[in-house]
Short mmCIF file of C-alpha atoms and ligand atoms in Angstrom, two decimals:
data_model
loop_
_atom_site.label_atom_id
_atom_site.label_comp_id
_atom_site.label_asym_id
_atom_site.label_seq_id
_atom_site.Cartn_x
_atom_site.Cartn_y
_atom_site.Cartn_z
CA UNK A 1 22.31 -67.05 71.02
CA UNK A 2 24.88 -67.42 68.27
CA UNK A 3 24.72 -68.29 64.70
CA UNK A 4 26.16 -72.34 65.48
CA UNK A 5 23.51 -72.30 68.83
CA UNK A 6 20.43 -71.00 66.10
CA UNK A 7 21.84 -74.05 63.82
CA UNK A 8 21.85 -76.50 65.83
CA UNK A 9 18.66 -75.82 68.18
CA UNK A 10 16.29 -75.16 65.24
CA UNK A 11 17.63 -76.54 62.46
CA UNK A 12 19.36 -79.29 63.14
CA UNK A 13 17.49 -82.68 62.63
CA UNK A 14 19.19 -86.19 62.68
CA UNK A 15 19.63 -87.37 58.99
CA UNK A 16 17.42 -90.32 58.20
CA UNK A 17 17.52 -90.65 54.18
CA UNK A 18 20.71 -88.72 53.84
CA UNK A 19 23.53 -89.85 53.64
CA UNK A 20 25.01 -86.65 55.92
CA UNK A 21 23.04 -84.01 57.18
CA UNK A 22 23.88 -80.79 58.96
CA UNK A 23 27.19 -79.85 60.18
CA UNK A 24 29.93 -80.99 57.74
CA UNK A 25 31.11 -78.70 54.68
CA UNK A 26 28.60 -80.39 52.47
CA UNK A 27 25.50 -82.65 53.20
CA UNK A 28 25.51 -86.19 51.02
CA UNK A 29 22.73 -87.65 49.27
CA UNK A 30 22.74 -90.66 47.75
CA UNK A 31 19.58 -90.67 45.33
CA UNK A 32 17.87 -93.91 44.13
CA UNK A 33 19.72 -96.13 41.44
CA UNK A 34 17.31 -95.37 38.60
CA UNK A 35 16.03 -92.17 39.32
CA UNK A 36 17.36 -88.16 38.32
CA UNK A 37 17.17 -85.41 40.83
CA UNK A 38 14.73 -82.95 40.53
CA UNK A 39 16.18 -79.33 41.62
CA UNK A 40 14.46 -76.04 42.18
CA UNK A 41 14.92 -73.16 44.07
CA UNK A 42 12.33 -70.33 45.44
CA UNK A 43 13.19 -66.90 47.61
CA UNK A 44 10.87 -64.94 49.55
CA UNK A 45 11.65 -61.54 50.58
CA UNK A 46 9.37 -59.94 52.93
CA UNK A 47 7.70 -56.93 51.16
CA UNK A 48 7.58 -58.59 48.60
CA UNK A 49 5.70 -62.09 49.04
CA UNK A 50 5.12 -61.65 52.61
CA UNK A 51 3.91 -59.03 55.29
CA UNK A 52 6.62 -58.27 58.12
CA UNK A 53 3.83 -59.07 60.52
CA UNK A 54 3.13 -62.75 59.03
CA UNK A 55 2.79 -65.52 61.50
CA UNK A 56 6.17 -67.11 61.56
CA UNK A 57 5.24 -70.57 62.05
CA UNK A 58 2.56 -69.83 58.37
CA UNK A 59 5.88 -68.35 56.73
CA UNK A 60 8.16 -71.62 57.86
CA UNK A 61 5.45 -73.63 56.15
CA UNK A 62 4.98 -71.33 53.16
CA UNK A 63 8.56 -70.98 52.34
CA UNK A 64 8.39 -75.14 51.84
CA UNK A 65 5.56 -75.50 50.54
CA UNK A 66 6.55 -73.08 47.41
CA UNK A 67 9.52 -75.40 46.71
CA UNK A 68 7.35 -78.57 47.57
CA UNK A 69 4.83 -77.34 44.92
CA UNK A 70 8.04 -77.10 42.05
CA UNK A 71 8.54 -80.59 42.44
CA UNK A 72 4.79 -81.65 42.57
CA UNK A 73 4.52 -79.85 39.13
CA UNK A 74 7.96 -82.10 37.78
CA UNK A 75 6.06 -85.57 39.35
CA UNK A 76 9.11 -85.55 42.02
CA UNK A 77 8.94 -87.53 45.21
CA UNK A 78 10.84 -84.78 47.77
CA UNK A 79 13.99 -86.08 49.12
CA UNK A 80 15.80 -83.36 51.32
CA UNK A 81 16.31 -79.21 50.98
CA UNK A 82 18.50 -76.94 51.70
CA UNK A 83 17.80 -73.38 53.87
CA UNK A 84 19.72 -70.19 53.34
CA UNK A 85 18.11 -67.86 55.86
CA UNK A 86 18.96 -63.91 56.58
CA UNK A 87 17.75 -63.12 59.86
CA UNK A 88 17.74 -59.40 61.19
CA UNK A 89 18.25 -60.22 64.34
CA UNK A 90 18.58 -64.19 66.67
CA UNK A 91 14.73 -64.59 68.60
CA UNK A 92 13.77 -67.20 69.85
CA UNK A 93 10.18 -65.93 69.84
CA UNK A 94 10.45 -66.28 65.81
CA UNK A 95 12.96 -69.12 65.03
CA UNK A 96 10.71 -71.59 67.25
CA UNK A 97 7.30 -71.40 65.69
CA UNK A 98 9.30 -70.79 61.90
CA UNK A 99 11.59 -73.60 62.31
CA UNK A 100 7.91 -75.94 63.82
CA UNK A 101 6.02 -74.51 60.97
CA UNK A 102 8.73 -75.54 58.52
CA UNK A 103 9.97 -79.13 60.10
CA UNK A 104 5.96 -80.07 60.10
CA UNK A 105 5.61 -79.76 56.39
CA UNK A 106 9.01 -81.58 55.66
CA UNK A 107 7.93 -84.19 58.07
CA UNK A 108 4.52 -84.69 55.90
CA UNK A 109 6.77 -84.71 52.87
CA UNK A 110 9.39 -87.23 54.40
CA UNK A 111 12.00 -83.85 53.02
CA UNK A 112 15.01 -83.32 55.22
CA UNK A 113 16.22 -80.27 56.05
CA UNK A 114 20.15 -81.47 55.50
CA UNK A 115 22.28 -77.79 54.95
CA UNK A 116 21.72 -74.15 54.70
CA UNK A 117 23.53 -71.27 55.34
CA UNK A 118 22.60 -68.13 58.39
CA UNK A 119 23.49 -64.58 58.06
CA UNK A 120 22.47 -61.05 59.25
CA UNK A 121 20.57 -58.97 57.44
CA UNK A 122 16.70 -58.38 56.28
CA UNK A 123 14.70 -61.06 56.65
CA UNK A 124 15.15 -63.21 53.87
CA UNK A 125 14.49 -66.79 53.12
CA UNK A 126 15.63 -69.18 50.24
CA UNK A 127 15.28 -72.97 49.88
CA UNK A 128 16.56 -75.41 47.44
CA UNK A 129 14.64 -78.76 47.15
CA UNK A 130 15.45 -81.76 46.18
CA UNK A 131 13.45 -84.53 44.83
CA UNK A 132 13.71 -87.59 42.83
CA UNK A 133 11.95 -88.73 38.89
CA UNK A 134 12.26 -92.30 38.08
CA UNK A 135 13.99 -93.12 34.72
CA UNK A 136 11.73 -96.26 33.13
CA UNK A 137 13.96 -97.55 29.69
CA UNK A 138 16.34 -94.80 29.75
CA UNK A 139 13.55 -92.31 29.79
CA UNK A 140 12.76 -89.59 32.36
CA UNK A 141 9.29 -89.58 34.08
CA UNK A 142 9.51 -86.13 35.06
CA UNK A 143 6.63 -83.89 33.76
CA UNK A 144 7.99 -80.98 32.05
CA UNK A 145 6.22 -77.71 30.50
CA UNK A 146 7.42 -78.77 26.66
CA UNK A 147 4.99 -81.60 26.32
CA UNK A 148 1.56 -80.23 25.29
CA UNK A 149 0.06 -81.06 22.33
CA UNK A 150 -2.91 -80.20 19.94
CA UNK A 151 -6.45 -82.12 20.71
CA UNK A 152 -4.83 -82.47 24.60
CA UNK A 153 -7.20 -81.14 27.56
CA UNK A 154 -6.15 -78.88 29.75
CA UNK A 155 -6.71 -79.05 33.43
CA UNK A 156 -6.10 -77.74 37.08
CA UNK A 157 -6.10 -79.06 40.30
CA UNK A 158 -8.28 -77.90 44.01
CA UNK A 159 -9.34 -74.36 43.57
CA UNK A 160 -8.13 -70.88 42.05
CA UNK A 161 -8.70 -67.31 43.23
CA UNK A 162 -8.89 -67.79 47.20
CA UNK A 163 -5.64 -66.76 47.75
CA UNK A 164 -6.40 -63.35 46.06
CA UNK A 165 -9.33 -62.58 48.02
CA UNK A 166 -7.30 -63.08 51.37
CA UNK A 167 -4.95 -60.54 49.46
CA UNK A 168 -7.92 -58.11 48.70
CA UNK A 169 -9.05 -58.20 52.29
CA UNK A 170 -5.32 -57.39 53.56
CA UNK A 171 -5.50 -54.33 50.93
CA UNK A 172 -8.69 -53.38 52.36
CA UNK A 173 -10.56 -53.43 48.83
CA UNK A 174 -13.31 -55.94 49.96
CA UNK A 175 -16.44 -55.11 51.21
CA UNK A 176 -17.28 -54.77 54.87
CA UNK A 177 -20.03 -57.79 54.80
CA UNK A 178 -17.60 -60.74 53.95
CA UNK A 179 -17.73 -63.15 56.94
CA UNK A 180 -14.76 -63.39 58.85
CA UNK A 181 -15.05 -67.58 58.74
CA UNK A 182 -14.78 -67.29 54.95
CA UNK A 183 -11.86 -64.96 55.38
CA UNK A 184 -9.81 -66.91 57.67
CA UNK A 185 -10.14 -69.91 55.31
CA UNK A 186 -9.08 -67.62 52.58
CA UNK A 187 -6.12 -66.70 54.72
CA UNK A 188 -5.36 -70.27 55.01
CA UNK A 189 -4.78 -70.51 51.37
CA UNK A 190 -3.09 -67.69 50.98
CA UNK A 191 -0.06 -68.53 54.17
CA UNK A 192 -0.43 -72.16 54.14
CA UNK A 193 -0.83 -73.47 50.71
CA UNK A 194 -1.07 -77.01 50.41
CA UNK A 195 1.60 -78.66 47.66
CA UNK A 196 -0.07 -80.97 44.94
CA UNK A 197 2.71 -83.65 45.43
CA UNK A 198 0.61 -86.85 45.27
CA UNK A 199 -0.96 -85.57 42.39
CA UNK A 200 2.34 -84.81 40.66
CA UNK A 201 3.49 -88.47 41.20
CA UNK A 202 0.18 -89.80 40.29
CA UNK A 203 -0.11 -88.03 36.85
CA UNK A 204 3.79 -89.58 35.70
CA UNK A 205 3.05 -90.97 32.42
CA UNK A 206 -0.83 -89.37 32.41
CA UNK A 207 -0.01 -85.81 31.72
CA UNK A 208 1.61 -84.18 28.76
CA UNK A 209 3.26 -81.32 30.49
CA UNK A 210 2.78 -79.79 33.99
CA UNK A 211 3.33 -76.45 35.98
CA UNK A 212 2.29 -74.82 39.30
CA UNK A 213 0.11 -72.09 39.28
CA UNK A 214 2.02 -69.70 41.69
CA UNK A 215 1.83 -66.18 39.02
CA UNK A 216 -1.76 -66.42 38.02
CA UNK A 217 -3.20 -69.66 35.72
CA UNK A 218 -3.05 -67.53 32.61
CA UNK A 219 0.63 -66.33 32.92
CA UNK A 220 1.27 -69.93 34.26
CA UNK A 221 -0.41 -71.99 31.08
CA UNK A 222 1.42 -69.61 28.76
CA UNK A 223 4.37 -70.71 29.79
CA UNK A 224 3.35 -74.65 29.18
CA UNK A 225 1.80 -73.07 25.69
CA UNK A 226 5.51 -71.33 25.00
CA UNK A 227 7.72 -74.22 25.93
CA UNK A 228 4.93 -76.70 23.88
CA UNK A 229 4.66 -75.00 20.78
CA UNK A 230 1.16 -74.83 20.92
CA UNK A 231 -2.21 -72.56 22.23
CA UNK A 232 -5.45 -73.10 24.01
CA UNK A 233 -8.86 -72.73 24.74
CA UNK A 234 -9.94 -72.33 28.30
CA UNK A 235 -13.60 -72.35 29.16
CA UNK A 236 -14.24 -69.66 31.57
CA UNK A 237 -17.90 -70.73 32.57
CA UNK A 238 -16.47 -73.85 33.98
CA UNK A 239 -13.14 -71.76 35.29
CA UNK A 240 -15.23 -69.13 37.28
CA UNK A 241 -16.71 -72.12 39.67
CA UNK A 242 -12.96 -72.92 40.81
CA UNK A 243 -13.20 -69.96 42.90
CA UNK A 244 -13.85 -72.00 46.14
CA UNK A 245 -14.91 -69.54 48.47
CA UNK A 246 -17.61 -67.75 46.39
CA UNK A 247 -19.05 -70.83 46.23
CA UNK A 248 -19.57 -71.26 50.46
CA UNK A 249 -22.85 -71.06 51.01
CA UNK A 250 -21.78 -68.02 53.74
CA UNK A 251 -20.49 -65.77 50.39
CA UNK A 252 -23.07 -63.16 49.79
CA UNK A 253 -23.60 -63.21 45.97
CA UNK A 254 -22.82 -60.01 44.32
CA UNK A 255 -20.88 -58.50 46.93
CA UNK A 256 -17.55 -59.40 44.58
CA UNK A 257 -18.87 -58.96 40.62
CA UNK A 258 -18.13 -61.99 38.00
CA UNK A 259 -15.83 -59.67 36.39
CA UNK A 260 -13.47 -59.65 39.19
CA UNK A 261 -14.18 -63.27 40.80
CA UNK A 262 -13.12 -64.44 36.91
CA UNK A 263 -10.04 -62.11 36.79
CA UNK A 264 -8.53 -64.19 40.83
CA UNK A 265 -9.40 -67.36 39.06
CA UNK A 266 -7.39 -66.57 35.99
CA UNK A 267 -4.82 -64.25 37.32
CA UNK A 268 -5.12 -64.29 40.90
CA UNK A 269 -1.89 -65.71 41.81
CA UNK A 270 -0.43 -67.77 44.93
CA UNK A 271 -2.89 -70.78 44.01
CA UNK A 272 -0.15 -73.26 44.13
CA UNK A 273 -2.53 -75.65 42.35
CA UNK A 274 -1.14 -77.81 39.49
CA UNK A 275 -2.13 -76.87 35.88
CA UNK A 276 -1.50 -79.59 33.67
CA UNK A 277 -2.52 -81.12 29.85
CA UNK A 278 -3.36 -85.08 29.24
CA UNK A 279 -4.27 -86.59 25.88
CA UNK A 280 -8.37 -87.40 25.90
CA UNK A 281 -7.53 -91.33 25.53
CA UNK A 282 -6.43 -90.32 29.35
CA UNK A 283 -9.45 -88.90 30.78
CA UNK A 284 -10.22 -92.07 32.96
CA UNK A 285 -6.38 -92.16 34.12
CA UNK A 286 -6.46 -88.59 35.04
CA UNK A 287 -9.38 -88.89 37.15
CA UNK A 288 -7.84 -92.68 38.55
CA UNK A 289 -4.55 -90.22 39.30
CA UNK A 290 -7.18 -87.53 41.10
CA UNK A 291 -9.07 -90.52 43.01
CA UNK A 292 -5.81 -91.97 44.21
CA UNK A 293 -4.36 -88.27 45.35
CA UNK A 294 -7.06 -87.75 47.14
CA UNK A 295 -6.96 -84.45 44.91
CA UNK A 296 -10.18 -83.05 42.92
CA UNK A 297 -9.10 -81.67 39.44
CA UNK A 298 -11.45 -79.93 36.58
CA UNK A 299 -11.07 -79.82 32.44
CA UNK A 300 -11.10 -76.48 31.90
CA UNK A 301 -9.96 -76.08 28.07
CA UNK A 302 -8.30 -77.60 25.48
CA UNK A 303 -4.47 -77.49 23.62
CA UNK A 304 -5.08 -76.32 19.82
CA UNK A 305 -2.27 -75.74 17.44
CA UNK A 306 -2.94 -71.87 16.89
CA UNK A 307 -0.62 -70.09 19.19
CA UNK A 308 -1.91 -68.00 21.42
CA UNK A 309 -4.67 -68.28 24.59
CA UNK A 310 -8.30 -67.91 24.18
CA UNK A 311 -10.91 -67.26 26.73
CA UNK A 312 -14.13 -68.86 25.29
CA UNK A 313 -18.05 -67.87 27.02
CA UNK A 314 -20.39 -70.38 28.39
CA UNK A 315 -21.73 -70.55 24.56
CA UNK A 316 -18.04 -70.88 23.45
CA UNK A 317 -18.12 -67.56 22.10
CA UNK A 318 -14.80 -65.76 22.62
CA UNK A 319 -14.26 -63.13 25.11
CA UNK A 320 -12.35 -60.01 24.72
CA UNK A 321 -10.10 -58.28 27.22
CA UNK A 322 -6.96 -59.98 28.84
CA UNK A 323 -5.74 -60.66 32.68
CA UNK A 324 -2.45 -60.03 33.14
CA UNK A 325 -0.66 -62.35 35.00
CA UNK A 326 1.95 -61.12 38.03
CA UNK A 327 5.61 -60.64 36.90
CA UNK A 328 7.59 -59.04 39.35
CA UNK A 329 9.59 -56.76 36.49
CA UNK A 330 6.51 -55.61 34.68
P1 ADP B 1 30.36 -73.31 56.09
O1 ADP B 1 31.02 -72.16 56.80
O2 ADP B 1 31.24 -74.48 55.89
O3 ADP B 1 29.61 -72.91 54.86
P2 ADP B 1 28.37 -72.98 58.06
O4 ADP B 1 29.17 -72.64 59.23
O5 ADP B 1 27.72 -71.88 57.28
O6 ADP B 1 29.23 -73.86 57.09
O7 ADP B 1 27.23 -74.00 58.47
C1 ADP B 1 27.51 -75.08 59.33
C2 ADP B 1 26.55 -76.20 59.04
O8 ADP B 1 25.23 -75.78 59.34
C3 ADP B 1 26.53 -76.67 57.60
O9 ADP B 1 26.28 -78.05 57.58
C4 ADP B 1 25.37 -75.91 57.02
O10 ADP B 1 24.82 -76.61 55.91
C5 ADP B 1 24.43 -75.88 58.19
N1 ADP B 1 23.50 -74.73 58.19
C6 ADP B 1 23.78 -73.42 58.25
N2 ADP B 1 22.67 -72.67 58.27
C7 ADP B 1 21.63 -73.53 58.24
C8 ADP B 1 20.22 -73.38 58.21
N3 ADP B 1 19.61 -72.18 58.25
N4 ADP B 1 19.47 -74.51 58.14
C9 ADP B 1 20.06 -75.71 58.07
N5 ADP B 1 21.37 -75.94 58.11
C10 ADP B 1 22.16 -74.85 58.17
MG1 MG B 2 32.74 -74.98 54.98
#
């Protein structure tokens, strides 16, 4: 099979909102009159965020579903993306369930795959996204990191931590008595995360800023706190029951201590969950924008102006020590 045959059986799909698709010099898109395009790109380079022996048709969707959560956290509706794939080698028994895993979650999205480039070389995937914000009165309705402010709560959506415990049990660092049911749903979240997009278009003009939590929540709010000028309290009694699968009533309590279930909530990473700030006169819209995703979300702090993030006890005391976030240079 050569590289125009691996195109055009796997990744060539007739264009329905584009104006060209695959197999011209350049794809067209002709966005919305009234609306910006919403760009981000995300690589994944095995060793790194996944294991060579990862079920291709879980690393098609992945690889999406990482861009598809950049534009849930910017309020974007996806449009179409882009796939720059190095492959080491042309199989079929790969490219069929990676390109079905992939094409599925683009489907759900209504996101066309519409250009890419193929080379050989060590598996190695990039996408580019595309999505559209609506521009009401000459102003943007994307949601951006910069627009936190004092008094705001802070929230996040679904759960946090599952996706490190799947990690721990591929490590080998969990105990022997976790049930294999709560570990296959843990691997779900971990290779087929599940992008907040309704939620992102719900919360235009209810939030105050907005980012995925794909480093850790910590490392991710920081950056929100950064860009906004601003700090934050975050309630770690209410954060330590977002850890979903501690919660099943399969977990055996104490096998994992509160220690280290509080440290995957906060700095787990690979939650792909959105973390987001709303004034309080929007509590009832945030929870209207929740009801309407379909999409459960829980305050877990609050935006002050001293710089800086606090981690307060159930008694609001604060607690010492810090979780470090992942950062691929530290
Ligand atoms: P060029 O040489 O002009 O850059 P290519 O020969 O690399 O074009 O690609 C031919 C067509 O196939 C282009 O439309 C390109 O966008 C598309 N394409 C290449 N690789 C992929 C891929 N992995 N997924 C989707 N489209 C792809
Ligand atoms: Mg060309």
């Amino acid at each position: 099979m050569g590289e125009f045959d691996l195109i055009a059986r796997y990744f060539t799909r007739p264009a329905a909102k584009a104006a060209l698709g695959v197999g011209d010099d350049c794809a067209l898109l002709q966005p919305t009159p009234g609306t910006q395009l919403a760009i981000s790109s995300d690589m994944l380079v095995e060793g790194r965020h996944f294991f060579a022996d990862v079920d291709p048709g879980a690393l098609g969707h992945k690889a999406l579903a990482v861009n598809l959560s950049d534009l849930a956290a910017c309020g974007a509706t996806p449009l179409a993306f882009t796939l720059a794939l190095a492959l080491p080698r042309a199989d079929a028994a790969w490219l069929e369930p990676f390109s079905r895993g992939l094409l599925a979650l683009a489907d759900a999205h209504g996101c066309e795959l519409i250009g890419g480039d193929t080379t050989q070389g060590p598996l190695n995937l990039c996408i580019t996204v595309f999505g559209e914000v609506p521009v009401v009165n000459g102003k943007s309705q994307a949601l951006l990191r910069s627009g936190a402010r004092a008094g705001d709560d802070v929230y996040v959506s679904g759960t946090l931590g599952d996706a490190r415990l799947a990690l721990e049990a591929k490590r080998g660092t969990l105990p022997a008595d976790v049930s294999a049911e709560l570990l296959a749903q843990a691997r779900q979240r971990l290779e087929q995360p599940t992008p907040r997009i309704a939620l992102g278009q719900a919360l235009r003009g209810v939030a105050s800023a907005a980012i995925d939590v794909s480093d850790g929540l910590l490392g991710d709010l920081q950056h929100i706190l950064q860009a906004s000028g601003v700090g934050a309290s975050i309630d770690t009694a209410v954060a330590i029951d977002l850890i979903a699968i501690c919660a099943h009533p399969a977990w055996t309590a104490g096998l994992i201590s509160l220690q280290k279930q509080l440290e995957w909530v906060l700095a787990g990473g690979d939650d792909y969950e959105l973390a987001f700030t709303a004034p309080v006169s929007a509590r009832e819209a945030v929870l209207a924008a929740s009801r309407h995703a379909n999409t459960p979300v829980t305050r877990i702090g609050r935006i002050e102006q001293d710089p800086g993030l606090r981690l307060l006890d159930a008694q609001g005391k604060a607690l010492p020590g810090s979780f470090a976030s992942f950062d691929h240079f530290a």
